[in-house]
Short mmCIF file of C-alpha atoms in Angstrom, two decimals:
data_model
loop_
_atom_site.label_atom_id
_atom_site.label_comp_id
_atom_site.label_asym_id
_atom_site.label_seq_id
_atom_site.Cartn_x
_atom_site.Cartn_y
_atom_site.Cartn_z
CA UNK A 1 -28.66 72.78 126.61
CA UNK A 2 -28.36 69.61 128.63
CA UNK A 3 -26.28 66.73 127.42
CA UNK A 4 -29.03 64.15 127.56
CA UNK A 5 -29.58 60.80 125.88
CA UNK A 6 -28.40 60.86 122.29
CA UNK A 7 -31.51 59.14 121.10
CA UNK A 8 -33.90 59.74 123.98
CA UNK A 9 -37.54 59.48 123.08
CA UNK A 10 -38.07 60.59 119.50
CA UNK A 11 -41.09 62.76 118.73
CA UNK A 12 -42.10 63.99 115.30
CA UNK A 13 -44.93 66.42 114.70
CA UNK A 14 -47.42 63.57 114.92
CA UNK A 15 -45.94 61.99 118.01
CA UNK A 16 -49.09 62.39 120.09
CA UNK A 17 -51.91 61.05 118.00
CA UNK A 18 -54.85 58.69 117.96
CA UNK A 19 -54.71 55.32 119.63
CA UNK A 20 -55.11 54.00 123.15
CA UNK A 21 -52.20 53.17 125.40
CA UNK A 22 -51.57 49.50 125.93
CA UNK A 23 -51.48 48.30 129.49
CA UNK A 24 -49.54 45.21 130.46
CA UNK A 25 -51.82 42.39 131.53
CA UNK A 26 -51.06 38.83 132.52
CA UNK A 27 -52.24 36.14 130.16
CA UNK A 28 -54.53 34.47 132.71
CA UNK A 29 -56.62 37.58 133.48
CA UNK A 30 -60.28 37.49 132.46
CA UNK A 31 -61.12 39.46 129.32
CA UNK A 32 -63.22 41.95 131.30
CA UNK A 33 -60.25 42.73 133.56
CA UNK A 34 -58.04 43.41 130.59
CA UNK A 35 -60.58 45.81 129.10
CA UNK A 36 -61.01 47.61 132.40
CA UNK A 37 -57.25 47.95 132.89
CA UNK A 38 -56.72 49.31 129.40
CA UNK A 39 -59.60 51.74 129.69
CA UNK A 40 -58.25 53.09 132.98
CA UNK A 41 -55.22 54.58 131.25
CA UNK A 42 -56.28 57.92 129.71
CA UNK A 43 -54.33 58.39 126.48
CA UNK A 44 -54.14 61.63 124.54
CA UNK A 45 -55.70 61.26 121.10
CA UNK A 46 -57.21 63.35 118.33
CA UNK A 47 -60.67 63.48 119.91
CA UNK A 48 -61.40 66.92 121.37
CA UNK A 49 -60.75 67.22 125.09
CA UNK A 50 -61.82 70.00 127.40
CA UNK A 51 -61.24 73.59 126.22
CA UNK A 52 -57.67 74.68 127.00
CA UNK A 53 -55.71 77.88 126.63
CA UNK A 54 -52.02 77.22 126.07
CA UNK A 55 -49.68 80.15 126.55
CA UNK A 56 -46.61 80.14 124.30
CA UNK A 57 -43.60 82.38 124.99
CA UNK A 58 -40.45 82.29 122.92
CA UNK A 59 -37.60 84.58 121.94
CA UNK A 60 -37.74 86.94 118.99
CA UNK A 61 -38.03 85.05 115.69
CA UNK A 62 -34.92 86.65 114.18
CA UNK A 63 -33.55 83.38 112.82
CA UNK A 64 -35.03 80.84 110.42
CA UNK A 65 -35.12 78.13 113.06
CA UNK A 66 -36.81 80.34 115.67
CA UNK A 67 -39.42 81.45 113.15
CA UNK A 68 -40.08 77.79 112.36
CA UNK A 69 -40.57 77.13 116.08
CA UNK A 70 -43.41 79.69 116.18
CA UNK A 71 -44.97 78.39 112.96
CA UNK A 72 -44.86 74.78 114.16
CA UNK A 73 -46.59 75.72 117.43
CA UNK A 74 -49.32 77.71 115.64
CA UNK A 75 -50.00 75.01 113.06
CA UNK A 76 -50.17 72.28 115.68
CA UNK A 77 -52.56 74.21 117.91
CA UNK A 78 -54.92 74.76 114.96
CA UNK A 79 -55.26 71.00 114.59
CA UNK A 80 -57.18 70.81 117.87
CA UNK A 81 -60.56 72.53 118.01
CA UNK A 82 -60.48 72.83 121.80
CA UNK A 83 -57.09 74.59 121.94
CA UNK A 84 -56.69 78.36 122.12
CA UNK A 85 -53.06 79.40 121.64
CA UNK A 86 -52.05 82.65 123.34
CA UNK A 87 -48.66 83.39 121.78
CA UNK A 88 -46.46 86.32 122.77
CA UNK A 89 -44.64 88.61 120.38
CA UNK A 90 -41.32 87.18 121.53
CA UNK A 91 -38.23 89.04 122.66
CA UNK A 92 -34.50 88.53 123.09
CA UNK A 93 -34.61 91.05 125.94
CA UNK A 94 -34.73 88.94 129.09
CA UNK A 95 -36.75 91.45 131.13
CA UNK A 96 -39.25 91.80 128.29
CA UNK A 97 -39.72 88.06 127.95
CA UNK A 98 -40.16 87.67 131.69
CA UNK A 99 -42.87 90.33 131.50
CA UNK A 100 -44.58 88.46 128.65
CA UNK A 101 -44.60 85.23 130.67
CA UNK A 102 -45.93 87.05 133.73
CA UNK A 103 -48.77 88.42 131.59
CA UNK A 104 -49.68 84.86 130.58
CA UNK A 105 -49.57 83.81 134.24
CA UNK A 106 -51.90 86.67 135.16
CA UNK A 107 -54.28 85.56 132.39
CA UNK A 108 -54.39 82.16 134.15
CA UNK A 109 -53.67 80.12 131.02
CA UNK A 110 -54.05 76.37 131.55
CA UNK A 111 -50.55 75.36 130.44
CA UNK A 112 -47.43 77.33 129.54
CA UNK A 113 -44.90 76.45 126.84
CA UNK A 114 -41.73 78.50 127.24
CA UNK A 115 -38.65 78.63 125.02
CA UNK A 116 -36.53 81.03 127.07
CA UNK A 117 -34.09 83.45 125.49
CA UNK A 118 -31.88 82.44 128.41
CA UNK A 119 -32.82 79.36 130.44
CA UNK A 120 -31.04 80.39 133.62
CA UNK A 121 -32.42 83.93 133.55
CA UNK A 122 -36.03 82.80 133.11
CA UNK A 123 -35.93 80.05 135.72
CA UNK A 124 -37.58 82.21 138.38
CA UNK A 125 -40.59 83.04 136.21
CA UNK A 126 -40.91 79.34 135.39
CA UNK A 127 -41.00 78.63 139.11
CA UNK A 128 -43.57 81.38 139.54
CA UNK A 129 -45.87 79.74 136.99
CA UNK A 130 -45.51 76.30 138.55
CA UNK A 131 -46.24 77.70 142.03
CA UNK A 132 -49.32 79.40 140.60
CA UNK A 133 -50.59 75.98 139.53
CA UNK A 134 -49.81 76.46 135.82
CA UNK A 135 -47.75 73.53 134.52
CA UNK A 136 -44.83 74.50 132.29
CA UNK A 137 -43.46 72.74 129.24
CA UNK A 138 -39.84 73.92 128.96
CA UNK A 139 -38.88 73.99 125.28
CA UNK A 140 -35.27 73.49 124.17
CA UNK A 141 -33.26 75.96 126.30
CA UNK A 142 -33.53 74.39 129.72
CA UNK A 143 -34.20 76.14 133.03
CA UNK A 144 -31.52 75.80 135.70
CA UNK A 145 -33.97 74.35 138.24
CA UNK A 146 -36.05 71.28 137.31
CA UNK A 147 -38.81 72.51 139.64
CA UNK A 148 -39.44 75.31 137.13
CA UNK A 149 -41.05 72.94 134.63
CA UNK A 150 -43.23 69.85 134.52
CA UNK A 151 -41.70 68.50 131.31
CA UNK A 152 -38.77 69.35 129.08
CA UNK A 153 -38.56 68.76 125.33
CA UNK A 154 -35.63 69.80 123.18
CA UNK A 155 -32.91 68.94 120.75
CA UNK A 156 -29.62 67.18 121.35
CA UNK A 157 -26.76 69.60 120.78
CA UNK A 158 -24.11 67.11 121.83
CA UNK A 159 -25.78 64.54 119.59
CA UNK A 160 -25.62 66.96 116.65
CA UNK A 161 -21.85 67.05 116.98
CA UNK A 162 -21.64 63.29 117.32
CA UNK A 163 -23.78 62.72 114.23
CA UNK A 164 -21.76 65.21 112.18
CA UNK A 165 -18.45 63.76 113.35
CA UNK A 166 -19.45 60.18 112.64
CA UNK A 167 -20.82 61.05 109.19
CA UNK A 168 -17.59 62.83 108.24
CA UNK A 169 -15.54 60.09 109.85
CA UNK A 170 -17.19 57.39 107.77
CA UNK A 171 -16.68 59.42 104.59
CA UNK A 172 -12.97 59.92 105.32
CA UNK A 173 -12.06 56.70 107.12
CA UNK A 174 -10.08 55.39 104.15
CA UNK A 175 -8.03 58.58 103.74
CA UNK A 176 -4.67 58.92 105.44
CA UNK A 177 -3.97 62.15 107.35
CA UNK A 178 -7.43 63.57 106.69
CA UNK A 179 -8.05 67.15 107.83
CA UNK A 180 -11.32 68.71 108.96
CA UNK A 181 -12.32 72.21 110.01
CA UNK A 182 -15.26 73.52 112.05
CA UNK A 183 -17.41 76.62 111.62
CA UNK A 184 -19.09 76.86 115.01
CA UNK A 185 -21.87 79.08 116.33
CA UNK A 186 -21.73 81.65 119.13
CA UNK A 187 -18.99 80.47 121.50
CA UNK A 188 -20.61 82.01 124.56
CA UNK A 189 -23.62 79.70 124.25
CA UNK A 190 -23.61 76.31 125.96
CA UNK A 191 -25.29 74.80 122.90
CA UNK A 192 -22.25 75.70 120.77
CA UNK A 193 -19.89 74.21 123.30
CA UNK A 194 -21.91 70.98 123.39
CA UNK A 195 -21.98 70.72 119.59
CA UNK A 196 -18.21 71.14 119.44
CA UNK A 197 -17.64 68.61 122.21
CA UNK A 198 -19.82 66.02 120.48
CA UNK A 199 -17.96 66.61 117.22
CA UNK A 200 -14.55 66.25 118.87
CA UNK A 201 -15.62 63.12 120.77
CA UNK A 202 -16.90 61.48 117.57
CA UNK A 203 -13.68 62.28 115.70
CA UNK A 204 -11.75 60.34 118.36
CA UNK A 205 -13.21 57.21 116.74
CA UNK A 206 -11.21 58.00 113.59
CA UNK A 207 -7.47 58.23 114.33
CA UNK A 208 -6.72 59.14 110.70
CA UNK A 209 -8.59 62.45 111.05
CA UNK A 210 -7.31 65.65 112.63
CA UNK A 211 -9.24 68.87 113.21
CA UNK A 212 -6.91 71.59 112.02
CA UNK A 213 -8.98 74.76 112.43
CA UNK A 214 -12.09 76.19 114.07
CA UNK A 215 -13.86 79.54 113.83
CA UNK A 216 -16.92 80.75 115.74
CA UNK A 217 -19.59 82.68 113.82
CA UNK A 218 -22.85 84.27 115.00
CA UNK A 219 -25.62 82.21 113.37
CA UNK A 220 -26.07 84.84 110.63
CA UNK A 221 -25.45 84.78 106.88
CA UNK A 222 -23.00 87.67 107.18
CA UNK A 223 -20.95 86.11 109.96
CA UNK A 224 -20.91 82.77 108.17
CA UNK A 225 -19.51 84.35 105.04
CA UNK A 226 -16.87 86.42 106.88
CA UNK A 227 -15.64 83.60 109.14
CA UNK A 228 -15.62 81.04 106.33
CA UNK A 229 -13.53 83.39 104.19
CA UNK A 230 -11.00 83.56 107.01
CA UNK A 231 -10.89 79.77 107.30
CA UNK A 232 -10.40 79.33 103.58
CA UNK A 233 -7.57 81.85 103.53
CA UNK A 234 -5.83 80.15 106.45
CA UNK A 235 -6.33 76.56 105.22
CA UNK A 236 -5.12 75.88 101.69
CA UNK A 237 -6.38 72.30 101.80
CA UNK A 238 -8.65 70.18 103.96
CA UNK A 239 -11.10 67.34 103.45
CA UNK A 240 -14.29 68.22 105.32
CA UNK A 241 -16.09 71.09 107.02
CA UNK A 242 -18.78 70.96 109.68
CA UNK A 243 -20.88 74.11 109.91
CA UNK A 244 -23.10 74.25 113.03
CA UNK A 245 -25.98 76.22 111.50
CA UNK A 246 -27.63 76.24 108.08
CA UNK A 247 -28.47 79.98 108.23
CA UNK A 248 -24.81 80.93 108.63
CA UNK A 249 -24.13 78.15 106.14
CA UNK A 250 -25.72 80.27 103.39
CA UNK A 251 -22.92 82.78 103.92
CA UNK A 252 -20.32 80.04 104.22
CA UNK A 253 -21.33 78.64 100.83
CA UNK A 254 -21.03 82.11 99.30
CA UNK A 255 -17.48 82.41 100.59
CA UNK A 256 -16.64 78.94 99.30
CA UNK A 257 -18.04 79.70 95.85
CA UNK A 258 -16.24 83.06 95.70
CA UNK A 259 -12.96 81.30 96.55
CA UNK A 260 -13.62 78.72 93.84
CA UNK A 261 -13.11 75.84 96.27
CA UNK A 262 -14.72 72.44 95.74
CA UNK A 263 -12.02 70.14 97.15
CA UNK A 264 -13.85 69.12 100.35
CA UNK A 265 -17.26 68.03 101.62
CA UNK A 266 -19.46 70.16 103.87
CA UNK A 267 -21.97 69.09 106.50
CA UNK A 268 -24.49 71.64 107.79
CA UNK A 269 -26.63 71.85 110.90
CA UNK A 270 -30.29 72.31 111.90
CA UNK A 271 -32.16 71.30 108.72
CA UNK A 272 -33.05 74.41 106.71
CA UNK A 273 -34.97 73.87 103.49
CA UNK A 274 -32.32 75.74 101.49
CA UNK A 275 -29.69 73.30 102.76
CA UNK A 276 -31.86 70.30 101.88
CA UNK A 277 -32.52 71.73 98.41
CA UNK A 278 -28.77 72.09 97.86
CA UNK A 279 -28.16 68.56 99.10
CA UNK A 280 -30.77 67.20 96.70
CA UNK A 281 -29.38 69.21 93.78
CA UNK A 282 -25.90 67.87 94.61
CA UNK A 283 -24.22 70.81 92.88
CA UNK A 284 -22.09 72.19 95.74
CA UNK A 285 -19.78 71.01 98.50
CA UNK A 286 -22.77 70.72 100.86
CA UNK A 287 -23.52 67.00 101.06
CA UNK A 288 -25.43 66.61 104.33
CA UNK A 289 -27.01 68.43 107.27
CA UNK A 290 -27.58 67.30 110.85
CA UNK A 291 -31.08 67.93 112.17
CA UNK A 292 -32.13 70.04 115.12
CA UNK A 293 -35.87 69.73 114.44
CA UNK A 294 -38.15 72.75 115.01
CA UNK A 295 -40.97 70.19 115.05
CA UNK A 296 -40.19 70.03 118.78
CA UNK A 297 -42.54 73.04 119.15
CA UNK A 298 -45.42 71.05 117.66
CA UNK A 299 -44.64 68.20 120.02
CA UNK A 300 -44.56 70.67 122.93
CA UNK A 301 -48.15 71.64 122.06
CA UNK A 302 -49.07 67.94 122.04
CA UNK A 303 -47.50 67.50 125.47
CA UNK A 304 -49.23 70.62 126.80
CA UNK A 305 -52.58 69.37 125.51
CA UNK A 306 -52.11 65.96 127.12
CA UNK A 307 -51.00 67.59 130.37
CA UNK A 308 -53.96 69.98 130.39
CA UNK A 309 -56.33 67.05 129.94
CA UNK A 310 -54.56 64.96 132.60
CA UNK A 311 -53.77 62.25 130.07
CA UNK A 312 -50.77 60.19 129.13
CA UNK A 313 -49.58 59.92 125.55
CA UNK A 314 -50.15 57.14 123.09
CA UNK A 315 -47.31 54.75 122.43
CA UNK A 316 -46.01 54.34 125.98
CA UNK A 317 -47.72 52.63 128.90
CA UNK A 318 -47.56 55.47 131.40
CA UNK A 319 -50.32 57.43 133.11
CA UNK A 320 -48.33 60.66 132.88
CA UNK A 321 -46.39 62.45 130.16
CA UNK A 322 -42.58 62.03 130.39
CA UNK A 323 -40.50 64.45 132.44
CA UNK A 324 -37.95 64.81 129.64
CA UNK A 325 -37.93 64.25 125.88
CA UNK A 326 -34.77 64.62 123.77
CA UNK A 327 -35.01 64.52 120.00
CA UNK A 328 -32.55 62.58 117.87
CA UNK A 329 -30.19 64.42 115.52
CA UNK A 330 -30.54 62.52 112.26
CA UNK A 331 -28.22 63.09 109.30
CA UNK A 332 -29.89 64.09 106.03
CA UNK A 333 -27.98 63.43 102.80
CA UNK A 334 -28.90 62.72 99.21
CA UNK A 335 -30.06 59.22 100.10
CA UNK A 336 -32.87 60.33 102.44
CA UNK A 337 -33.41 64.03 101.69
CA UNK A 338 -36.83 63.49 100.09
CA UNK A 339 -38.08 62.01 103.37
CA UNK A 340 -37.01 65.04 105.40
CA UNK A 341 -37.71 67.87 102.92
CA UNK A 342 -41.21 68.54 104.32
CA UNK A 343 -39.62 69.36 107.70
CA UNK A 344 -37.15 71.88 106.26
CA UNK A 345 -37.63 75.47 107.42
CA UNK A 346 -37.09 78.79 105.60
#
């Protein structure tokens, strides 16, 4: 994942909606000129455009977040009567996913949305689509060559770490010699490395806090439970835990409950509904989670629709859709959980 702007341009599931783009006009222009200028900017809106087939290719939905990605894309496409969504079965096998994308290219879909199992490995097929005249929306895991996509939209892995670190830092800033531990994701993934770097960089703002331990898990319930048990055995006392992923966090909470530990606060990652339910109930160590919104898939459909209709998007005064969109990693705790609960995924 790229380390892009921590806030970037924030899109929710309704980011591309009704309303015309405003065009800057000087105050001494005649009214007719203003109307003509505004009308010349084609904004995407909820009115049906021309019929479009959007191809959607993602990895296998073997994780709650990835399943939510597929569901968000399907639900968003259904909103538009002119959109036909051609979605692949999905695969974590790189060769299989390349074949699925090539099938969509051969079908001559109007726009492609691709969440690659491996961005670098699927760069060539992204380039193939672009050279065939099919614009590509690159979703989340970025291709290694920017010529392989027309627009990128994804989460902010570095920003996740920063948000988690600052939240924990503010909670512990009055405590001398505070200790934190980290339950990371798969260490071989760049996204895990970026999350850890953001966390470490944020903790530098709090000289009273020291990270005393870190374990990498595998984004599964089982790995979360096993690795958390190891951390608890090795660390008799600490003040806060950041867990990168709410799916593996289910296992981590099991290990914590089995150990009878409640002497620290826990911050999760991604925004699963189960985590938000626990935060709202306020009956465990889990007090917050840092979002990595799967709603980005819905926004990718919006971008693909605007691109297929050669329109800009409402809310910004540009003729074209942006080249890059990075979502913000908000912190959800008891104070705002009701606002974010509808976005939680199973």
